[in-house]
mmCIF file with all atom_site columns, C-alpha atoms in Angstrom:
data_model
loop_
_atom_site.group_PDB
_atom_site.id
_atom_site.type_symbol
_atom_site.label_atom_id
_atom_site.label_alt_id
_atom_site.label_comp_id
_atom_site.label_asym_id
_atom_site.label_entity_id
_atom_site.label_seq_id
_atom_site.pdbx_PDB_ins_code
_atom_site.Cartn_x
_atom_site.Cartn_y
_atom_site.Cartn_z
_atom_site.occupancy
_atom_site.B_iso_or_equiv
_atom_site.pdbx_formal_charge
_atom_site.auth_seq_id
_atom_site.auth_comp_id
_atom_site.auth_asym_id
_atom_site.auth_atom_id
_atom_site.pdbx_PDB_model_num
ATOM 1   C CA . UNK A 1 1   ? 0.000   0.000   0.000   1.00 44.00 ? 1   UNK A CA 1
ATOM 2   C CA . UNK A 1 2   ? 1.535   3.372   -1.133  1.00 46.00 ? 2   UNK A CA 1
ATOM 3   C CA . UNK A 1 3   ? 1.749   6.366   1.473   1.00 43.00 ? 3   UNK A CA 1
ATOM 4   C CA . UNK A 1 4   ? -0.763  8.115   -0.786  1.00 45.00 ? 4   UNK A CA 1
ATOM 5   C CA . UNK A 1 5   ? -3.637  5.476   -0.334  1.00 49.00 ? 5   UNK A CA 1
ATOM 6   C CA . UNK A 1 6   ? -2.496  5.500   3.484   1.00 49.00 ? 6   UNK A CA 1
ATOM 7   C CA . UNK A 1 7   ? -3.875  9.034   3.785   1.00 48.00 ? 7   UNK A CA 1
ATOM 8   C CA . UNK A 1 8   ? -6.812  8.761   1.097   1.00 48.00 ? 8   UNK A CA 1
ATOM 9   C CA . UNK A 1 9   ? -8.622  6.624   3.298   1.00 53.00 ? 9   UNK A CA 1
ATOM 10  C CA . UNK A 1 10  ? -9.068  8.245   6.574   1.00 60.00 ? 10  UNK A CA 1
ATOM 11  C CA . UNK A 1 11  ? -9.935  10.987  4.552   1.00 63.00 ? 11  UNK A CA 1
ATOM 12  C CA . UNK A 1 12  ? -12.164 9.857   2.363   1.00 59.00 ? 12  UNK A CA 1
ATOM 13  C CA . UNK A 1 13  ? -13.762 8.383   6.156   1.00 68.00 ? 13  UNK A CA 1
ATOM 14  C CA . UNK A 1 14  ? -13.228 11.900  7.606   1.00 72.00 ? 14  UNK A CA 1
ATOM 15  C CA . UNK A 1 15  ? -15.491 13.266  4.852   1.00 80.00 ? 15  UNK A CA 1
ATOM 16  C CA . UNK A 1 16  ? -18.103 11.148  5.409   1.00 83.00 ? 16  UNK A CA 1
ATOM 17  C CA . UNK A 1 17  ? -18.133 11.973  9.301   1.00 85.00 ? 17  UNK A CA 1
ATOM 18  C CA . UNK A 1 18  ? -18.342 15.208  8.282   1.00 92.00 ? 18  UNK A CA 1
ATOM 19  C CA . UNK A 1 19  ? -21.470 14.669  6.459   1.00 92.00 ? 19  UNK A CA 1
ATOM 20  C CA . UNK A 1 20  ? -23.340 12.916  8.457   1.00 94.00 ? 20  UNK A CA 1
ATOM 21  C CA . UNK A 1 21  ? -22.722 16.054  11.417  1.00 94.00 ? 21  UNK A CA 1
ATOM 22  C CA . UNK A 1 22  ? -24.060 17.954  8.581   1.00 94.00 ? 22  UNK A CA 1
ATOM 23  C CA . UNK A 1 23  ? -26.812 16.738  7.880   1.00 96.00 ? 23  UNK A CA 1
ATOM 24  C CA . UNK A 1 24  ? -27.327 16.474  11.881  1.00 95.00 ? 24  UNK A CA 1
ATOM 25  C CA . UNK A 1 25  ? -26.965 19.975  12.343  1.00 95.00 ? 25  UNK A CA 1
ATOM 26  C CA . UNK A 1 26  ? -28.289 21.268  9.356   1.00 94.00 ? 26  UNK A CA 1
ATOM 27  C CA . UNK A 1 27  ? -30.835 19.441  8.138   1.00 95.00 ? 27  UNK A CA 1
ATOM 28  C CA . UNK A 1 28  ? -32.643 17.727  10.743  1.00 97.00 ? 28  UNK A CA 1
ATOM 29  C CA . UNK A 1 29  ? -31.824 20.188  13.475  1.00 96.00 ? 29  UNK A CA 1
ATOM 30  C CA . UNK A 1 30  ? -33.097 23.322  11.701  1.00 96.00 ? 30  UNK A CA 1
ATOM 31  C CA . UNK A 1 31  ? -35.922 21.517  10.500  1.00 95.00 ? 31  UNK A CA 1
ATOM 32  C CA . UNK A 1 32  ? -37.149 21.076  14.389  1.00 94.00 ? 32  UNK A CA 1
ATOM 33  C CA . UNK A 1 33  ? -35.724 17.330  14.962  1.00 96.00 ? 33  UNK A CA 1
ATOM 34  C CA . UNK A 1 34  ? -34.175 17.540  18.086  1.00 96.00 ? 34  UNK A CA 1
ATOM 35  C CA . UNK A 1 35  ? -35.088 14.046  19.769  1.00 97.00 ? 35  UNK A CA 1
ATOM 36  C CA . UNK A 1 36  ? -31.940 12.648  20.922  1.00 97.00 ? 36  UNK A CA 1
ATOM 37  C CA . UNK A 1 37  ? -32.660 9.313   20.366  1.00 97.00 ? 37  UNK A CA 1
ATOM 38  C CA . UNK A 1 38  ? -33.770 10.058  16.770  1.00 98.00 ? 38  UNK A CA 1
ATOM 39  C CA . UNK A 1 39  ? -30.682 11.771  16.132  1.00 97.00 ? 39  UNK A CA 1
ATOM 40  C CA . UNK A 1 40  ? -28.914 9.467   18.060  1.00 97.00 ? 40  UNK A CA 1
ATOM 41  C CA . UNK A 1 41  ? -30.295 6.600   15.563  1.00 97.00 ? 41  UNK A CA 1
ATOM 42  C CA . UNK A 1 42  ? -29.255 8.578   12.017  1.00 96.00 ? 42  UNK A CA 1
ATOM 43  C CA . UNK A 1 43  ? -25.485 9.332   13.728  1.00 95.00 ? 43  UNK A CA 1
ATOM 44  C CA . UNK A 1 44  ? -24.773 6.057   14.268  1.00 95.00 ? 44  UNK A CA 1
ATOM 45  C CA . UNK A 1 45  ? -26.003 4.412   10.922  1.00 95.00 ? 45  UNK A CA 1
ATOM 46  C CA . UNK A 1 46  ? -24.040 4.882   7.936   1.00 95.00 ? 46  UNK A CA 1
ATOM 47  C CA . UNK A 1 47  ? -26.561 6.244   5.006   1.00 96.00 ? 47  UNK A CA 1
ATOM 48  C CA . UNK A 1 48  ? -23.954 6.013   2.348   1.00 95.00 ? 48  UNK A CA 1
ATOM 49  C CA . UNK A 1 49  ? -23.787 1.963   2.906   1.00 96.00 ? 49  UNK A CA 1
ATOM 50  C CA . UNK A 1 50  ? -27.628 1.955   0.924   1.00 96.00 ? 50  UNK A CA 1
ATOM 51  C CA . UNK A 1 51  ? -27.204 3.890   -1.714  1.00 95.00 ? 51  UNK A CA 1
ATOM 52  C CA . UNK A 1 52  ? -25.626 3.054   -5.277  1.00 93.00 ? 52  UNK A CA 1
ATOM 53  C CA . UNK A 1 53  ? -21.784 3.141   -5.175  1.00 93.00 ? 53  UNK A CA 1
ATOM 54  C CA . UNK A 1 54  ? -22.023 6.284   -7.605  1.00 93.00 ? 54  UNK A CA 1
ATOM 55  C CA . UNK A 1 55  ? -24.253 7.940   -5.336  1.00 93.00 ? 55  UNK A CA 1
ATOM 56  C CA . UNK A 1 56  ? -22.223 7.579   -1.951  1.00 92.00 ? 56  UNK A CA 1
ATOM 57  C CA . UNK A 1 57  ? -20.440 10.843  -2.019  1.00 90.00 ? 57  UNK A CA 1
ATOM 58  C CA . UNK A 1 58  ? -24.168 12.491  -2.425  1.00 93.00 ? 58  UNK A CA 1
ATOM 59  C CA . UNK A 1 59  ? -25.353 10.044  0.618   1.00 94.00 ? 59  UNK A CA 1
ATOM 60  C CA . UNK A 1 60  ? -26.450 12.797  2.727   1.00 96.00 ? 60  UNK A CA 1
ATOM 61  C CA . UNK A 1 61  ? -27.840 15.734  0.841   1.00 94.00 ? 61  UNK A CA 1
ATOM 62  C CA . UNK A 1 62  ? -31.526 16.643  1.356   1.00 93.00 ? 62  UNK A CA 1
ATOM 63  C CA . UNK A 1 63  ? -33.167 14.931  -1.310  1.00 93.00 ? 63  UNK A CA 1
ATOM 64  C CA . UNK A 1 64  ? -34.432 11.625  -2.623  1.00 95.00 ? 64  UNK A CA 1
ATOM 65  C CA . UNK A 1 65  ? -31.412 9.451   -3.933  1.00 95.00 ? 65  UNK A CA 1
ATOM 66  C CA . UNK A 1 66  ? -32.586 7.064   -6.894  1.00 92.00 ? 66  UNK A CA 1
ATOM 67  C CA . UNK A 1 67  ? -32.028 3.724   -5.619  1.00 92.00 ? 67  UNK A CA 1
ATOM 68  C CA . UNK A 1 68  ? -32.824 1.806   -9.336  1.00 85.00 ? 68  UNK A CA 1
ATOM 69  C CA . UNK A 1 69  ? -36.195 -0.056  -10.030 1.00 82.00 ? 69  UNK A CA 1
ATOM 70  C CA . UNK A 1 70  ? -38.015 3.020   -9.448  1.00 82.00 ? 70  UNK A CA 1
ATOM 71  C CA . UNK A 1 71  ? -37.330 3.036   -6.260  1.00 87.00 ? 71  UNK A CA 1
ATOM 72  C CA . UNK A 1 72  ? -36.006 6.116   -4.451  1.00 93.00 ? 72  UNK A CA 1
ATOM 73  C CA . UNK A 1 73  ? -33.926 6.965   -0.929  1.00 96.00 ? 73  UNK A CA 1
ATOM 74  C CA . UNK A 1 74  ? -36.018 9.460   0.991   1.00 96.00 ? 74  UNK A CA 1
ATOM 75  C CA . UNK A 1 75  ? -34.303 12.087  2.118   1.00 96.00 ? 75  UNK A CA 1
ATOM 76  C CA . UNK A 1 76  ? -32.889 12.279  5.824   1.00 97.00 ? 76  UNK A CA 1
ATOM 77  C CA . UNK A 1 77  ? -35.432 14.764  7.055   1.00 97.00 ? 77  UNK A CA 1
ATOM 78  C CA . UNK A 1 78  ? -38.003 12.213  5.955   1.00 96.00 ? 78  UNK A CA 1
ATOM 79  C CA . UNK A 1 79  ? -37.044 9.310   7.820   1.00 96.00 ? 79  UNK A CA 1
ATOM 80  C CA . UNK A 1 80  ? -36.207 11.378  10.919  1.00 97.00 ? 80  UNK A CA 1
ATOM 81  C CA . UNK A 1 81  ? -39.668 12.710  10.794  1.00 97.00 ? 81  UNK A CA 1
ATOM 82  C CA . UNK A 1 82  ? -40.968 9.255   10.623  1.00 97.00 ? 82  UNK A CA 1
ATOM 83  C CA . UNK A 1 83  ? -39.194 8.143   13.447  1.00 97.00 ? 83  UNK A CA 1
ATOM 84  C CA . UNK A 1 84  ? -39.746 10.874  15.972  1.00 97.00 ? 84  UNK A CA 1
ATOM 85  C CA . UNK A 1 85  ? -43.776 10.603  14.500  1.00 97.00 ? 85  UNK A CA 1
ATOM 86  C CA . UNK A 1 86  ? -43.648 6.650   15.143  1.00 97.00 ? 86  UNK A CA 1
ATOM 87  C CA . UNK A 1 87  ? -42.348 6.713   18.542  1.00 97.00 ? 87  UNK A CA 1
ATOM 88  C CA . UNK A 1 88  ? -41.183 3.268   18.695  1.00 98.00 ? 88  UNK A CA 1
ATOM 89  C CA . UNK A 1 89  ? -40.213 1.432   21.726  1.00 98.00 ? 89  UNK A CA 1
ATOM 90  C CA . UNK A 1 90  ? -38.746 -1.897  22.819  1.00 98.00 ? 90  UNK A CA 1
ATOM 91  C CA . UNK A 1 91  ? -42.200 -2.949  23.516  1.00 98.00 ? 91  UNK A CA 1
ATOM 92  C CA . UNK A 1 92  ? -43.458 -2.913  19.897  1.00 98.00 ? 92  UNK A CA 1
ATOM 93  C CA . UNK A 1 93  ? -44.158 -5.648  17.442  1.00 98.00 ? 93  UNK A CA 1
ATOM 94  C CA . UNK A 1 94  ? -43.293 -3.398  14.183  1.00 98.00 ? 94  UNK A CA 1
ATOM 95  C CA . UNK A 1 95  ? -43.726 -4.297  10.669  1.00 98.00 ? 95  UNK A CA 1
ATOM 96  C CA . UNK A 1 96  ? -42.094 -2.007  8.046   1.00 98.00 ? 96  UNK A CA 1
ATOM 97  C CA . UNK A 1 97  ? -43.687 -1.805  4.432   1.00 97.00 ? 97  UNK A CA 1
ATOM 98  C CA . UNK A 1 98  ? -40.186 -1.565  2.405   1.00 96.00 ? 98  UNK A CA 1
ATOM 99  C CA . UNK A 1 99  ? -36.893 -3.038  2.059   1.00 95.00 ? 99  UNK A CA 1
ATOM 100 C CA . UNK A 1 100 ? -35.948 -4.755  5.172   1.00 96.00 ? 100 UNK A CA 1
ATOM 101 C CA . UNK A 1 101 ? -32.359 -4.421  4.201   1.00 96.00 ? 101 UNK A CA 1
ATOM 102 C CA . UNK A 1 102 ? -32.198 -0.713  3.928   1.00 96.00 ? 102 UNK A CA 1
ATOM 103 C CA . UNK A 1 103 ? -31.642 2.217   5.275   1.00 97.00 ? 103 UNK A CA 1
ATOM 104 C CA . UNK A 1 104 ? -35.329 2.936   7.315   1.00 97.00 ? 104 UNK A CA 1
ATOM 105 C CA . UNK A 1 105 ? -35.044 -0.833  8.208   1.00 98.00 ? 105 UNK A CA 1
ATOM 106 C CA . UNK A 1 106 ? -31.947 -0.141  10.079  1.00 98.00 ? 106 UNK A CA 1
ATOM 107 C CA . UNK A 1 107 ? -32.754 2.537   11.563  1.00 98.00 ? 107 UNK A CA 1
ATOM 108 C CA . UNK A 1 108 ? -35.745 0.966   13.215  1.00 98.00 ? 108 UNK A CA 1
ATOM 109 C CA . UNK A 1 109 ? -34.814 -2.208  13.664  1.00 98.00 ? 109 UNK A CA 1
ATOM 110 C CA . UNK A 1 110 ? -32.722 -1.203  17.142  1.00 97.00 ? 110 UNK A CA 1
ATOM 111 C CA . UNK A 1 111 ? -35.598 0.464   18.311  1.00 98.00 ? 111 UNK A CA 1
ATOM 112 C CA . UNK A 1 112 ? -38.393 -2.105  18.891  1.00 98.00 ? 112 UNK A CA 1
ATOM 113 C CA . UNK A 1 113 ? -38.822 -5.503  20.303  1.00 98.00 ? 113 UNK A CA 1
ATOM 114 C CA . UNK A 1 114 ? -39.406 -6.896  16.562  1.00 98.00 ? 114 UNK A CA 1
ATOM 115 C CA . UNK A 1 115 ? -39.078 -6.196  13.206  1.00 98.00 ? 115 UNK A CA 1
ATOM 116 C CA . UNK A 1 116 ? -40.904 -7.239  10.541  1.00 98.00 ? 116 UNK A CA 1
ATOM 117 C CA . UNK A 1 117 ? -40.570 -6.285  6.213   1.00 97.00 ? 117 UNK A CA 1
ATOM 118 C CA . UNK A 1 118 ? -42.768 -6.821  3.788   1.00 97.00 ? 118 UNK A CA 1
ATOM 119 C CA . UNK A 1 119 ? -42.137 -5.352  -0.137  1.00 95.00 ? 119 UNK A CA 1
ATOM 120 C CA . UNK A 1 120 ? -44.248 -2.921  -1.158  1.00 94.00 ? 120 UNK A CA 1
ATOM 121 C CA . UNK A 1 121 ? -45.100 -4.782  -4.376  1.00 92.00 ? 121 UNK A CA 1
ATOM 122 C CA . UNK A 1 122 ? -46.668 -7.779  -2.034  1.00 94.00 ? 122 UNK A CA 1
ATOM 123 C CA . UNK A 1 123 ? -47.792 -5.658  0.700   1.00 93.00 ? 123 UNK A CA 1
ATOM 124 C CA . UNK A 1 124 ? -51.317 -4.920  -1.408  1.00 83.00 ? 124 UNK A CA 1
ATOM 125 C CA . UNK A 1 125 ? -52.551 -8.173  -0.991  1.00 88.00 ? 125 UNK A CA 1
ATOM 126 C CA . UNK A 1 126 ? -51.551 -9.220  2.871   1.00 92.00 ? 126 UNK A CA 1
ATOM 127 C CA . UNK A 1 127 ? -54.168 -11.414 4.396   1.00 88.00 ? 127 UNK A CA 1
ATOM 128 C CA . UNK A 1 128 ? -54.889 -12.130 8.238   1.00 90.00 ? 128 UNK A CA 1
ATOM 129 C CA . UNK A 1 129 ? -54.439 -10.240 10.982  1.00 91.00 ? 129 UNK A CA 1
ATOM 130 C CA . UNK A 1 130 ? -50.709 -9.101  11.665  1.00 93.00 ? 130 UNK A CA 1
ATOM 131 C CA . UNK A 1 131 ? -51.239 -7.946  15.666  1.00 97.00 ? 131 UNK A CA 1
ATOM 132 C CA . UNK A 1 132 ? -48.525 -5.545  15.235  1.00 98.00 ? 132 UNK A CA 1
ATOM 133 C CA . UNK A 1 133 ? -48.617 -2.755  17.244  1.00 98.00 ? 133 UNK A CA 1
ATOM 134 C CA . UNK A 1 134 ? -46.086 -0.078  14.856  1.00 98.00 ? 134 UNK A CA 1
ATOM 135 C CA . UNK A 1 135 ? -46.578 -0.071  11.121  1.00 98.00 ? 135 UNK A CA 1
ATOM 136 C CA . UNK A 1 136 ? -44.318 1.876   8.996   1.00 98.00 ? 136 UNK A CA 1
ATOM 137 C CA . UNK A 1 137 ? -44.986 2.782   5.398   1.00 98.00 ? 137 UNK A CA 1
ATOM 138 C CA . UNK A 1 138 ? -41.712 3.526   3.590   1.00 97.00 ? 138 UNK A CA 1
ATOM 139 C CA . UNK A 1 139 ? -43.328 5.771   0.781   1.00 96.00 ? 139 UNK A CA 1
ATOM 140 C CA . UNK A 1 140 ? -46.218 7.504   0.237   1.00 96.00 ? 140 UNK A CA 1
ATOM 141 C CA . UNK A 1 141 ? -50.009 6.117   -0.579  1.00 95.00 ? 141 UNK A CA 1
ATOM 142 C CA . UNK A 1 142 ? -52.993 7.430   -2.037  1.00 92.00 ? 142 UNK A CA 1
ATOM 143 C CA . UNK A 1 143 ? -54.978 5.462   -0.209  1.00 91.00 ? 143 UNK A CA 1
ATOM 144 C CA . UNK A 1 144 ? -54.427 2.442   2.768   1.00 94.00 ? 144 UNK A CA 1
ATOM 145 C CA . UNK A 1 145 ? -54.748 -0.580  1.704   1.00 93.00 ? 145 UNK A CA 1
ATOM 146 C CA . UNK A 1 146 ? -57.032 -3.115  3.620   1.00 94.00 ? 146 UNK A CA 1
ATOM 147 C CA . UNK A 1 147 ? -54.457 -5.870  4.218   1.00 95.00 ? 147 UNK A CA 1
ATOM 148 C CA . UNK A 1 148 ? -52.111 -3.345  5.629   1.00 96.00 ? 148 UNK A CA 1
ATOM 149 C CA . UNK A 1 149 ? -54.497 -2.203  7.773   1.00 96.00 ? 149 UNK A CA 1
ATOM 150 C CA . UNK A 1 150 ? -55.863 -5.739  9.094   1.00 96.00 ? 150 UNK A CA 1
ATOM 151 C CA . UNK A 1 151 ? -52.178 -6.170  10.211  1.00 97.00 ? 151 UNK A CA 1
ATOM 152 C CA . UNK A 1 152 ? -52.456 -3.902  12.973  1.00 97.00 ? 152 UNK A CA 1
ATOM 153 C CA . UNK A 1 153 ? -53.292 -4.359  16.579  1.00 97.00 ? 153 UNK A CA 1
ATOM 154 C CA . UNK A 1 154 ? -56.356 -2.720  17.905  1.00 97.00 ? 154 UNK A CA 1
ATOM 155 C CA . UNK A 1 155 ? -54.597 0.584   19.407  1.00 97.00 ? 155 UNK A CA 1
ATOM 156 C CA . UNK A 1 156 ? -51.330 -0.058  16.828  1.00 98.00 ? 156 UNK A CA 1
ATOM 157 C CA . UNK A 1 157 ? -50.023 2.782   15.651  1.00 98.00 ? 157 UNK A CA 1
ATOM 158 C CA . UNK A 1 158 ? -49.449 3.977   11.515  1.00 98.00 ? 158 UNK A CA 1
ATOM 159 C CA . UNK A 1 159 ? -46.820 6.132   10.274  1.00 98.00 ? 159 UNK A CA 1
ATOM 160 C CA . UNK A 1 160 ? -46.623 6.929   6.111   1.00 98.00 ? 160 UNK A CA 1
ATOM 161 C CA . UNK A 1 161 ? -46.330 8.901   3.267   1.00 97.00 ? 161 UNK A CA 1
ATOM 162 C CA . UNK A 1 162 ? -49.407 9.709   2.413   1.00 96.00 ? 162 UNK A CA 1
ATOM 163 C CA . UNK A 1 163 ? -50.733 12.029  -1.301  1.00 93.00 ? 163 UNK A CA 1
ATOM 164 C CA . UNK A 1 164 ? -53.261 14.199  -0.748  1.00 87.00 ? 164 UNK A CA 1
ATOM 165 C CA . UNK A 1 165 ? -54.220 15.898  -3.967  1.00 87.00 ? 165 UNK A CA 1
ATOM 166 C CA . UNK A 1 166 ? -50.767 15.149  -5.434  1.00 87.00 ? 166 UNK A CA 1
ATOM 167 C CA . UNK A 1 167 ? -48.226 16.548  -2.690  1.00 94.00 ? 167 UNK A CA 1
ATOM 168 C CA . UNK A 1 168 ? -46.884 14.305  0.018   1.00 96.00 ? 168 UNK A CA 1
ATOM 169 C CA . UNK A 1 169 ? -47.743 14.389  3.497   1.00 96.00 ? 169 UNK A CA 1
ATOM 170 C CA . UNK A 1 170 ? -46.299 12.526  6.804   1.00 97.00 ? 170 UNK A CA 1
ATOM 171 C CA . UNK A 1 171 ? -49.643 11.254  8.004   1.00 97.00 ? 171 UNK A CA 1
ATOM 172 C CA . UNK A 1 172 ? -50.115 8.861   11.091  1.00 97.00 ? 172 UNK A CA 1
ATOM 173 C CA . UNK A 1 173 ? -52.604 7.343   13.405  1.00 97.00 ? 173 UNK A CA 1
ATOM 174 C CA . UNK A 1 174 ? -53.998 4.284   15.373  1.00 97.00 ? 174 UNK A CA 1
ATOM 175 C CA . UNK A 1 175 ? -56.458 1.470   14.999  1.00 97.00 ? 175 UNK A CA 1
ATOM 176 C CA . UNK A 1 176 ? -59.974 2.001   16.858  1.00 96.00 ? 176 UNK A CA 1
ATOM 177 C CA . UNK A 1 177 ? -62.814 -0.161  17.063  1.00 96.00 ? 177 UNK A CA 1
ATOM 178 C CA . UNK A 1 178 ? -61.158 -1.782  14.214  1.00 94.00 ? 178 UNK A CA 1
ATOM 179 C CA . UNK A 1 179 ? -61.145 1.012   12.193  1.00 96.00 ? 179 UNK A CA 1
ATOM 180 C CA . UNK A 1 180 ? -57.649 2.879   10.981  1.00 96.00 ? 180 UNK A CA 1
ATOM 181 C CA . UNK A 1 181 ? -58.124 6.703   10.465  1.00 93.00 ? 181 UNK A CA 1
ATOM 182 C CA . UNK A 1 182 ? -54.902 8.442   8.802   1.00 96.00 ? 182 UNK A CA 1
ATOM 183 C CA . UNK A 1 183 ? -54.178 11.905  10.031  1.00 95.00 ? 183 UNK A CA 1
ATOM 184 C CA . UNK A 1 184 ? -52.339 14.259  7.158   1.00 95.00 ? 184 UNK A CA 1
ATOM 185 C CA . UNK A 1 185 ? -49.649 16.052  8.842   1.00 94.00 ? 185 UNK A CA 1
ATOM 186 C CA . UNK A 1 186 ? -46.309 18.386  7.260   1.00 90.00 ? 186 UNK A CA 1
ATOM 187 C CA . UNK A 1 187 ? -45.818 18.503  3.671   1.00 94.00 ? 187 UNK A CA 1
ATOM 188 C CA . UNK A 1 188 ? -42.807 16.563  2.876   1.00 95.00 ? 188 UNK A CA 1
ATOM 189 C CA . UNK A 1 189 ? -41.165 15.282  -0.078  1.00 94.00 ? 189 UNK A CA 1
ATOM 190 C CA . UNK A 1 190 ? -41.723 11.206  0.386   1.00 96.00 ? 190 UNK A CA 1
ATOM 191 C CA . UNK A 1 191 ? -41.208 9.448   -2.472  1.00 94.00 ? 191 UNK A CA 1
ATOM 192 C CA . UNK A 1 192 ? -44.624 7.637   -4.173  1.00 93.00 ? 192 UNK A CA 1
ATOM 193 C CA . UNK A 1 193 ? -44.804 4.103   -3.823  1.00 93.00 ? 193 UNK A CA 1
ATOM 194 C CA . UNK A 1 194 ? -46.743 3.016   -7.376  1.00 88.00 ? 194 UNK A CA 1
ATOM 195 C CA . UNK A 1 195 ? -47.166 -0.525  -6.033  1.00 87.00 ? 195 UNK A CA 1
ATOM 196 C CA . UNK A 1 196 ? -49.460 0.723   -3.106  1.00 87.00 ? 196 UNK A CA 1
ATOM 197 C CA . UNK A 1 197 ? -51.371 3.380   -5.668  1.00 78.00 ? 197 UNK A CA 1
ATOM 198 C CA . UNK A 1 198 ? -55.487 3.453   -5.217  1.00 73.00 ? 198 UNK A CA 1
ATOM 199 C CA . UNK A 1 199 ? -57.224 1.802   -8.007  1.00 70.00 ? 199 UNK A CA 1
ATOM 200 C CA . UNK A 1 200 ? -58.487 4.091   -10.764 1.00 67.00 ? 200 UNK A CA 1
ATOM 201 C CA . UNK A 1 201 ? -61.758 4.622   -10.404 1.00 57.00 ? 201 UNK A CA 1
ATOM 202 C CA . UNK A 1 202 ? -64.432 5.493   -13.337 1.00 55.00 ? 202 UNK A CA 1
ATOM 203 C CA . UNK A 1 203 ? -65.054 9.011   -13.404 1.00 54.00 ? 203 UNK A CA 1
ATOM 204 C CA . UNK A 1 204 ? -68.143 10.717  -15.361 1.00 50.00 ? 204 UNK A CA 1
#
């Protein structure tokens, strides 16, 4: 190993350090995230590990990153939104609607008693009841879907993306009397998820 690749590689780690303070201080910070134990969760998980090796250096801007397949990154403000909005504990039985190998799934997965992923693309059509007590949609929907729903406890809580006459909003909120009500909260960029779209409907 040359003397030149001795140094490139602390800085090249240095860099990303740097980054990830950034986007700490700048981002999430500013933007009124200031639970430690969210912040906390995004310091100590390295966002440029799930993203395309020609998209590592732009791991921690504030945007989407493409991820291929039509499926997108959200951008760090998103997921620590979702977190602080989900609340989860060691207590909870959580089932994430996305990749269970990526970035959101990592973040969580340290947070709660159980984890649980499911792929958007089969998430439409879940059957039975799930008894979890934390859902997490990793995208936004136009509308819930009822297998997603059945999968949640009576008093479980819902966090998503959700598109309300085409912008994105962080929505949440909890099964009653077997019935799960979404609440629309801050517009935020969160990526679509076309697998979980509402059916078109005939329109006269």
């Amino acid at each position: 190993m040359t003397l030149t690749e001795d140094r490139s590689a602390p800085s090249a780690q240095n860099s990303v350090s740097a980054a990830r303070r950034a986007m700490i201080t700048s981002q999430l910070r500013t933007s009124g995230v200031n639970e430690p134990w969210v912040l906390a969760a995004m310091a100590g998980i390295a966002r440029e590990d799930f993203v395309p090796d020609t998209m590592r250096d732009a791991a921690y801007i504030d945007r989407a990153i493409p991820l291929g397949n039509g499926r997108s990154l959200a951008a760090p403000l998103v997921q620590a939104k979702m977190l602080a909005e989900a609340e989860p504990t060691a207590q909870d039985k959580a089932l994430l609607i996305g990749d269970g190998a990526g970035y959101l799934a990592a973040l969580l997965r340290p947070l709660v008693g159980s984890l649980d992923a499911v792929d958007p693309a089969e998430a439409g059509a879940m059957a039975g009841e799930g008894g979890y007590t934390l859902v997490v949609i990793d995208g936004a929907i136009e509308e819930l879907p009822a297998g997603i729903a059945a999968q949640l406890a009576e008093d479980g809580r819902i966090v998503t993306g959700l598109m309300v006459r085409g912008v994105s909003r962080l929505a949440s909120g909890r099964k009653a009397a077997g019935v799960v009500s979404l609440l629309p909260l801050a517009e935020i960029g969160i990526p679509a998820l076309p697998e979980l779209a509402a059916p078109k409907r005939w329109s006269f």
